[in-house]
GROMACS .gro file of C-alpha atoms in nm:
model
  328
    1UNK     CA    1   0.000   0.000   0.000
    2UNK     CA    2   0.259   0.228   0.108
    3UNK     CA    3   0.447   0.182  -0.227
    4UNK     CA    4   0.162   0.226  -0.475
    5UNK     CA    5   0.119   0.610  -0.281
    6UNK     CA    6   0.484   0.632  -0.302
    7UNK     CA    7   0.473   0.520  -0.663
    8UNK     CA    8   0.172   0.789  -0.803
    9UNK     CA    9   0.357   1.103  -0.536
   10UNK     CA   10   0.680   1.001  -0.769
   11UNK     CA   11   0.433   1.071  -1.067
   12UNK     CA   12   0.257   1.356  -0.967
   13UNK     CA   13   0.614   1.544  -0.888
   14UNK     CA   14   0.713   1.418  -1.238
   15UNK     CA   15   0.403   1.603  -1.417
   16UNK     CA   16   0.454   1.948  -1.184
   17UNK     CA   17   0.789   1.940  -1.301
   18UNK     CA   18   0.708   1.845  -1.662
   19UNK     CA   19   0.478   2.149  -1.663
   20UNK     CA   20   0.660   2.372  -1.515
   21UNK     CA   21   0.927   2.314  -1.769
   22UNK     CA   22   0.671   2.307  -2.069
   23UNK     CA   23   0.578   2.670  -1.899
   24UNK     CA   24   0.919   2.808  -1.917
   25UNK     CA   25   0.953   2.712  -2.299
   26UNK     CA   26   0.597   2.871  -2.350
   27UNK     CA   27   0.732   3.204  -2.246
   28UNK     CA   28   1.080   3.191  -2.355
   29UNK     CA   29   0.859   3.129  -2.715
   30UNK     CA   30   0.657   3.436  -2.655
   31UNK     CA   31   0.927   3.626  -2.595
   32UNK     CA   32   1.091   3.510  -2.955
   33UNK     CA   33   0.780   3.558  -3.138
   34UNK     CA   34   0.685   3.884  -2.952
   35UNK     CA   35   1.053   4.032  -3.093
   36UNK     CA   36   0.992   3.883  -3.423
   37UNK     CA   37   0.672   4.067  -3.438
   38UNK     CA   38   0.837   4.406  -3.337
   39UNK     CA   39   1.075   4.309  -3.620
   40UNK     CA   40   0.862   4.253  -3.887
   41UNK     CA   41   0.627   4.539  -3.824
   42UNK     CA   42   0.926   4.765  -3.834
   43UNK     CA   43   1.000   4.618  -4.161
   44UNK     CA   44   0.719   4.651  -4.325
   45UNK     CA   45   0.710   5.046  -4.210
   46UNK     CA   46   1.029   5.097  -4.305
   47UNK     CA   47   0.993   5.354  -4.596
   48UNK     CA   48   0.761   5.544  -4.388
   49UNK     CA   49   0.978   5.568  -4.090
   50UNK     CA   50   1.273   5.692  -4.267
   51UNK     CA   51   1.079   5.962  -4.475
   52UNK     CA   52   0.932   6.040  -4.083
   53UNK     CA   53   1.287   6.062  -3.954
   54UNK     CA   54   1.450   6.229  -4.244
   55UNK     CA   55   1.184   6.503  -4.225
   56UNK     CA   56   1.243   6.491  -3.812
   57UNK     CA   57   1.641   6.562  -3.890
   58UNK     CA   58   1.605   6.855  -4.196
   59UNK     CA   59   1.367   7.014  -3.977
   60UNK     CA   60   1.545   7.017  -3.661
   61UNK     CA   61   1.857   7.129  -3.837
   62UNK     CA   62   1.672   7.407  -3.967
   63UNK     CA   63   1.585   7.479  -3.628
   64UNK     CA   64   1.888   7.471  -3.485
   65UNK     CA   65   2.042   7.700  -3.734
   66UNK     CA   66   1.775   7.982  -3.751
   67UNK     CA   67   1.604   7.942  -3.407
   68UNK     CA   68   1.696   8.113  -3.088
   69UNK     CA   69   1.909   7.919  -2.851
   70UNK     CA   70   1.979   7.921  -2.509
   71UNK     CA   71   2.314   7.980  -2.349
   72UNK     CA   72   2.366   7.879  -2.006
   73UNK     CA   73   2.628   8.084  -1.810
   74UNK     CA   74   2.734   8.018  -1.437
   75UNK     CA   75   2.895   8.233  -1.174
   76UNK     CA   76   3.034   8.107  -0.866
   77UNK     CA   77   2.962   8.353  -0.574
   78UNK     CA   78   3.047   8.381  -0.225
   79UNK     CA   79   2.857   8.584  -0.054
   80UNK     CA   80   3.033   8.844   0.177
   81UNK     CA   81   2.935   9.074   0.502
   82UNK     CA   82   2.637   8.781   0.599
   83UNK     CA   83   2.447   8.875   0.231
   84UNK     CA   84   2.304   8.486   0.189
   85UNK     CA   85   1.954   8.630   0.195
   86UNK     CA   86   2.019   8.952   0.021
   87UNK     CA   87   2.158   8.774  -0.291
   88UNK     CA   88   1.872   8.503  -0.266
   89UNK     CA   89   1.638   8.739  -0.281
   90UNK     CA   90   1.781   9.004  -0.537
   91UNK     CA   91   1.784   8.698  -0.769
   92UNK     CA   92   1.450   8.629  -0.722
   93UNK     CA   93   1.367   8.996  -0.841
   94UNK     CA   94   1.579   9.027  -1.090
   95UNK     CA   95   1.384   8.694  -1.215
   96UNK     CA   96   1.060   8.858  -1.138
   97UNK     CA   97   1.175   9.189  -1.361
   98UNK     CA   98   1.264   8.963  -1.640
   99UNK     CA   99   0.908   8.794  -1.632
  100UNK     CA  100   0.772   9.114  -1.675
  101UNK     CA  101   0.927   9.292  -1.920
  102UNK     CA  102   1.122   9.573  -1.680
  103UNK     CA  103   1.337   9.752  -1.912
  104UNK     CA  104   1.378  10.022  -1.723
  105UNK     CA  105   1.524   9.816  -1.411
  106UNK     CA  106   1.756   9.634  -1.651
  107UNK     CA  107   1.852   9.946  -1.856
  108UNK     CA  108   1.989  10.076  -1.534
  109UNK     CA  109   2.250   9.816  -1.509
  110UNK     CA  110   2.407   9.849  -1.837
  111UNK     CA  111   2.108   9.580  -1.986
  112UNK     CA  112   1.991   9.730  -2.301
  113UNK     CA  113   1.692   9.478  -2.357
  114UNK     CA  114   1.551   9.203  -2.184
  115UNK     CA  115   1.516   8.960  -2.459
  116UNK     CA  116   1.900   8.910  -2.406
  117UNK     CA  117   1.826   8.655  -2.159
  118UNK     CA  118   1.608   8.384  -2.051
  119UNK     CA  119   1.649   8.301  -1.698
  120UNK     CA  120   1.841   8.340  -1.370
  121UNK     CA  121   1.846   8.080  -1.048
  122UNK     CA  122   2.079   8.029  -0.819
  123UNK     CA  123   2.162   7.743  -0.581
  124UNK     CA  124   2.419   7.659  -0.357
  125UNK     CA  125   2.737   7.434  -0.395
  126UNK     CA  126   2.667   7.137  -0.151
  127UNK     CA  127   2.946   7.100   0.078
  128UNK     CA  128   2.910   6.969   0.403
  129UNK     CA  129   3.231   6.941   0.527
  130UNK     CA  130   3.314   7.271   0.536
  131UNK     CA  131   2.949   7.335   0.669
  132UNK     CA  132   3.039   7.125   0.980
  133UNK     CA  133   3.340   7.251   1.065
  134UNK     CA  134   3.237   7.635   0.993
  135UNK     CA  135   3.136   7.654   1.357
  136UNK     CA  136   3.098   7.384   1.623
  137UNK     CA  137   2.748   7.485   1.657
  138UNK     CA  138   2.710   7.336   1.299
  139UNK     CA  139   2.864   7.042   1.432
  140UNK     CA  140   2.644   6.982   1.708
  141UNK     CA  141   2.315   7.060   1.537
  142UNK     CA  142   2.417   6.755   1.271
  143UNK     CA  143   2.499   6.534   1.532
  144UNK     CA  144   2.117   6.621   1.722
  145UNK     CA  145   1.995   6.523   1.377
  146UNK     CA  146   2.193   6.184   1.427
  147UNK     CA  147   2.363   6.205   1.101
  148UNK     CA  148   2.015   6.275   0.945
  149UNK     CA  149   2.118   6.440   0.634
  150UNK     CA  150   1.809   6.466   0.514
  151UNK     CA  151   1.803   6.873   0.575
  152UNK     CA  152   2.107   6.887   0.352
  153UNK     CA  153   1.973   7.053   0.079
  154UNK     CA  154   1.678   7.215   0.267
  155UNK     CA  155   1.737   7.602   0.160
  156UNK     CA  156   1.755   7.719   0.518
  157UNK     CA  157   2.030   7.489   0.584
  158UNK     CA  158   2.222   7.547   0.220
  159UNK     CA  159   2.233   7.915   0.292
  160UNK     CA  160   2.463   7.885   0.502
  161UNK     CA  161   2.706   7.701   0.241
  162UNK     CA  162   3.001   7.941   0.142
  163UNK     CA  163   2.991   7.957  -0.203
  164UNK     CA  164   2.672   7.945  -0.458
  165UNK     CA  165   2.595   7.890  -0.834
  166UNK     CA  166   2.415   8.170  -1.039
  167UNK     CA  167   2.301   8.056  -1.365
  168UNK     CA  168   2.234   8.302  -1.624
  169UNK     CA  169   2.027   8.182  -1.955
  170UNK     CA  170   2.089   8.402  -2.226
  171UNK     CA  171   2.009   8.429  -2.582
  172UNK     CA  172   2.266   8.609  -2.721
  173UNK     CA  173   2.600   8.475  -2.709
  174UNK     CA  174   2.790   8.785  -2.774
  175UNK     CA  175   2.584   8.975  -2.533
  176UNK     CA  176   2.628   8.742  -2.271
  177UNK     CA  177   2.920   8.879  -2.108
  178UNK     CA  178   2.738   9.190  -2.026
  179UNK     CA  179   2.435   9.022  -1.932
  180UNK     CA  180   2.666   8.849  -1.639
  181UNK     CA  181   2.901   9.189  -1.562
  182UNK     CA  182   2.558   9.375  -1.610
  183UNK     CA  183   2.397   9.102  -1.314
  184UNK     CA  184   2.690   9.137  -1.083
  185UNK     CA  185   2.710   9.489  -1.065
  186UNK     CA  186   2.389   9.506  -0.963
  187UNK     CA  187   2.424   9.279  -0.683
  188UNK     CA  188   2.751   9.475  -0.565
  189UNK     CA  189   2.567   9.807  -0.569
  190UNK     CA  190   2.402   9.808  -0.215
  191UNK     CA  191   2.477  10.079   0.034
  192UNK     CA  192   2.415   9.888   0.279
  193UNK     CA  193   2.649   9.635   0.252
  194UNK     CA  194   2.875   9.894   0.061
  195UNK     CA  195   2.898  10.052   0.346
  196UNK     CA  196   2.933   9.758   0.609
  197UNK     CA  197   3.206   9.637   0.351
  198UNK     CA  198   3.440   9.954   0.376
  199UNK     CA  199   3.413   9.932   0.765
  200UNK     CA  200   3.523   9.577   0.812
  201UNK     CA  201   3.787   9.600   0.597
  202UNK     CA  202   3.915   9.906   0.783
  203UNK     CA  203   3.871   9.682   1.119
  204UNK     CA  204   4.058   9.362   0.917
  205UNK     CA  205   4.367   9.591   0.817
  206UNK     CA  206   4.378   9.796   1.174
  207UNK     CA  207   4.395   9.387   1.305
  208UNK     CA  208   4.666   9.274   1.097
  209UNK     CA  209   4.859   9.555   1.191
  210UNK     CA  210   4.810   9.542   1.559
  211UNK     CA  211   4.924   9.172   1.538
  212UNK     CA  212   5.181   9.250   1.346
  213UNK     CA  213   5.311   9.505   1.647
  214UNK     CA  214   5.254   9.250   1.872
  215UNK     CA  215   5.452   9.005   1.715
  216UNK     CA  216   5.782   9.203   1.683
  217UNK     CA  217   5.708   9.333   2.031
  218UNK     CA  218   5.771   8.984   2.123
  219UNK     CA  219   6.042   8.939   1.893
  220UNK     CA  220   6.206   9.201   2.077
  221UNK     CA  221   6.156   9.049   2.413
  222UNK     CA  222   6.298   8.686   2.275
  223UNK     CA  223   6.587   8.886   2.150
  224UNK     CA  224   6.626   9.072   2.477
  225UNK     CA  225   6.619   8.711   2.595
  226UNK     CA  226   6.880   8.573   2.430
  227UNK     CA  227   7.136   8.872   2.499
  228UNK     CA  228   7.447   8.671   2.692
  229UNK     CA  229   7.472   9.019   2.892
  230UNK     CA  230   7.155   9.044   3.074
  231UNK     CA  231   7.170   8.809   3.374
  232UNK     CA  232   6.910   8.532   3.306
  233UNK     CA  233   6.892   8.190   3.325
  234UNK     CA  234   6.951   8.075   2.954
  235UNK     CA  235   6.816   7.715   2.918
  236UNK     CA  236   7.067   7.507   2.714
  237UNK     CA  237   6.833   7.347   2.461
  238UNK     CA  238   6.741   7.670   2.294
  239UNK     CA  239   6.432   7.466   2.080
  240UNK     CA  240   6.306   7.526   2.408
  241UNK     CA  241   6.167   7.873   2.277
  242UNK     CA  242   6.001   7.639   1.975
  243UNK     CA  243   5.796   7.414   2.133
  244UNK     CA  244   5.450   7.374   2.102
  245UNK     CA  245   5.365   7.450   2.416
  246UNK     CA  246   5.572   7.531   2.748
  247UNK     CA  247   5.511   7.666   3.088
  248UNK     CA  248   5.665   8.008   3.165
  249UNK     CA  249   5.615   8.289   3.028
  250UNK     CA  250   5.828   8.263   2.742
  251UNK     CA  251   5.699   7.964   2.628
  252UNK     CA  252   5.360   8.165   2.614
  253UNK     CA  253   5.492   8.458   2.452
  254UNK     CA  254   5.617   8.167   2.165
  255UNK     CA  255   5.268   8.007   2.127
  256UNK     CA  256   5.119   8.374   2.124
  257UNK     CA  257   5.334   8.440   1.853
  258UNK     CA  258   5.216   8.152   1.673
  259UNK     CA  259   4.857   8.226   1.701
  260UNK     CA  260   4.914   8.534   1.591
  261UNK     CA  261   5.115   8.443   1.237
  262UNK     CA  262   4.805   8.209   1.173
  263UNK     CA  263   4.529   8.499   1.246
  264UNK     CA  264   4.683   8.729   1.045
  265UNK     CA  265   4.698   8.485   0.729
  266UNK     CA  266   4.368   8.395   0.823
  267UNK     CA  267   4.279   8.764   0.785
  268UNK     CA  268   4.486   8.797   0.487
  269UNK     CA  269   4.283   8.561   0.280
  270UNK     CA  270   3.939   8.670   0.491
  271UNK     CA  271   4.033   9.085   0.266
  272UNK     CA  272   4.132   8.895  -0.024
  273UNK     CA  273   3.734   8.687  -0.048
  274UNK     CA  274   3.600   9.002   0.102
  275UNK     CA  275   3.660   9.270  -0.141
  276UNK     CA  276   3.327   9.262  -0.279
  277UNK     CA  277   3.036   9.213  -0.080
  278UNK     CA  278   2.917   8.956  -0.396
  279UNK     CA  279   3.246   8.744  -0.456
  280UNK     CA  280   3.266   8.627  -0.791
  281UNK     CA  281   3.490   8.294  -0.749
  282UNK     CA  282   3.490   8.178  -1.087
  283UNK     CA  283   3.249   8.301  -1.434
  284UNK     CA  284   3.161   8.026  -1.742
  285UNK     CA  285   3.017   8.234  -2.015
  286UNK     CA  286   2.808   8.070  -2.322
  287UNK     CA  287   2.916   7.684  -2.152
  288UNK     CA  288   2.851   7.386  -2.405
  289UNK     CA  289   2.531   7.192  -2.338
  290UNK     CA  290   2.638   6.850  -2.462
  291UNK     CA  291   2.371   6.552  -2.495
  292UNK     CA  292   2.111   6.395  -2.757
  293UNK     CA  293   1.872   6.650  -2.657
  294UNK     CA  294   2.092   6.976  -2.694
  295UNK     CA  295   2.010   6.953  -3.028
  296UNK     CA  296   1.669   6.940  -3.235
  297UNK     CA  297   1.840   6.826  -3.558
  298UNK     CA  298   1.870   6.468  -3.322
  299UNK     CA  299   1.598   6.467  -3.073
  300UNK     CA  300   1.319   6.537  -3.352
  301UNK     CA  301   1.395   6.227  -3.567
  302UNK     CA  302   1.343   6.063  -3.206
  303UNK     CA  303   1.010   6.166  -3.092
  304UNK     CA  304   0.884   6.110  -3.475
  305UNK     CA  305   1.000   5.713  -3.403
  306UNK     CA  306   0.860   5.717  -3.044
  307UNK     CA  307   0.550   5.913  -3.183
  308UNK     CA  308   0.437   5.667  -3.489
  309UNK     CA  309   0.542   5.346  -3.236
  310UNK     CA  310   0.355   5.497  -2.979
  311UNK     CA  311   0.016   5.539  -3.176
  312UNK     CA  312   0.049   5.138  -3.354
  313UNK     CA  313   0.076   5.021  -2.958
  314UNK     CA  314  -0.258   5.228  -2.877
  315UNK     CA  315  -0.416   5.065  -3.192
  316UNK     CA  316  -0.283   4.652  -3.120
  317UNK     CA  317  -0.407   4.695  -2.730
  318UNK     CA  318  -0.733   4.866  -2.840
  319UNK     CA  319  -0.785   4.539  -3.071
  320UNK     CA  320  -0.655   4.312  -2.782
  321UNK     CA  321  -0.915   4.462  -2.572
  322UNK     CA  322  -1.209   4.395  -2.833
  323UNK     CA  323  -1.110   4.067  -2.873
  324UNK     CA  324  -1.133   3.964  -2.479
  325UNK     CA  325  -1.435   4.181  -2.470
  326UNK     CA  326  -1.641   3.979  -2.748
  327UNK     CA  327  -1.572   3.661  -2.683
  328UNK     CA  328  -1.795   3.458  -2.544
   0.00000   0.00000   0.00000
């Protein structure tokens, strides 16, 4: 008994499995034939597809010669004096003027018409690292997010970013030059900042100098030092006066003079990113858009293909779909 049910499970395993392979070859069948299909209907519209995609490419070539393009220039900023929200918002009416049709607003930066160019946005240059260690209050807000990153990009947070893209869409490439110079003027020309510019640089400079005093004030008293005729105890390793840190008073006036050789190069390159209250890092005029779709003469002939496929799939489901529907 037990071998006859052992017997037919042995068969029953052998037809799943004989199924189960017939099934595979089924679909590995319909997938042939399906691609056949696609093949075959291609062919037989072959004539009318290339006529489509010749027209697509003469037409789009003509296009590309005689229609207006779009230039795409890009300014790298830094934005001096605590200005993040001034330049995020001056770009957001200069956009608005454009929209409009402000000539007047644009003729007052050197502008002569609007239809020069298309667009401006800005956004900033994603970089954390420096983000983090700007200020250990950055630090500890990213750590109370538990390496969340998900506010990242949020604008509040990538306002506080040091530098920023502008991108400026023109559609004149000789006039796009002045479009930019025209742009960043404007953004320079605040009084406010103007202003708040001239004074910290007079506070930078009067700091620099007054750690400059200080430092040959202590290079006077290390000198004095090291004079055999004064009666002080001399130490005999003189790298003593180099170390990086030392009790005493000398070994304070040494780290003192350290920390003040690193604050005034700090300073030095704070006046040189600070002389404009809009720092322009780096400017891209007229930069190369590269891709299929940069140019019509190509992306035409494309959608003309995806077009004519498109509508010969809508008409083989629709008859798909009568067929289930009227049988009975």
């Amino acid at each position: 008994m037990n071998s006859d049910n052992t017997q037919q499970n042995n068969n029953s395993e052998e037809i799943d499995l004989g199924v189960l392979i017939q099934k595979i070859r089924d679909f590995f069948k319909w997938i042939v034939k399906g691609i056949y299909n696609i093949f075959l209907f291609y062919r037989k519209f072959a004539v009318i597809l290339i006529i489509l995609m010749a027209i697509g490419f003469v037409t789009g070539y003509f296009m590309d010669n005689s229609g207006s393009k779009t230039y795409r220039n890009e300014v790298i900023v830094v934005p001096n004096f605590g200005s993040v929200d001034y330049l995020y918002t001056s770009i957001q009416e200069i956009e608005a003027k454009r929209k409009i049709g402000d000539i007047s607003f644009f003729k007052a930066m050197g502008i002569d018409s609007v239809s020069y160019f298309s667009g401006i946005e800005i956004e900033p240059v994603i970089d954390i690292y420096s983000f983090l260690g700007k200020s250990p209050a950055n630090l500890e807000a990213f750590k109370a997010l538990k390496g969340d990153a998900s506010s990242i990009n949020d604008i509040t947070t990538a306002k506080n970013y040091k530098f920023h893209r502008i991108i400026i869409h023109t559609k004149d490439r000789k006039k796009s030059a002045k479009v930019v110079s025209g742009l960043l003027g404007f953004l320079n020309s605040n009084d406010y900042y103007g202003e708040l510019k001239n004074v910290l640089q007079q506070n930078t400079e009067a700091r620099i100098k007054s750690n400059k005093e200080a430092i040959r004030y202590i290079n006077d008293i290390l000198r004095l030092q090291g004079n055999d005729s004064l009666k002080r105890v001399i130490p005999a390793d003189r790298s003593f006066y180099f170390a990086e840190s030392q009790p005493g008073e000398l070994g304070q006036l040494v780290n003192s003079q350290r920390q003040l050789f690193n604050e005034i190069e700090e300073l030095t390159v704070e006046m040189a990113d600070a002389d404009k209250v809009i720092k322009d890092v780096t400017v891209k005029i007229n930069i190369p858009i590269k891709g299929i779709t940069a140019t019509k003469k190509w992306l035409f002939p494309l959608l003309l293909f995806a077009a004519f496929s498109g509508v010969f799939l809508l008409i083989f489901l629709f008859k798909k779909m009568k067929q289930i529907a009227t049988e009975e």
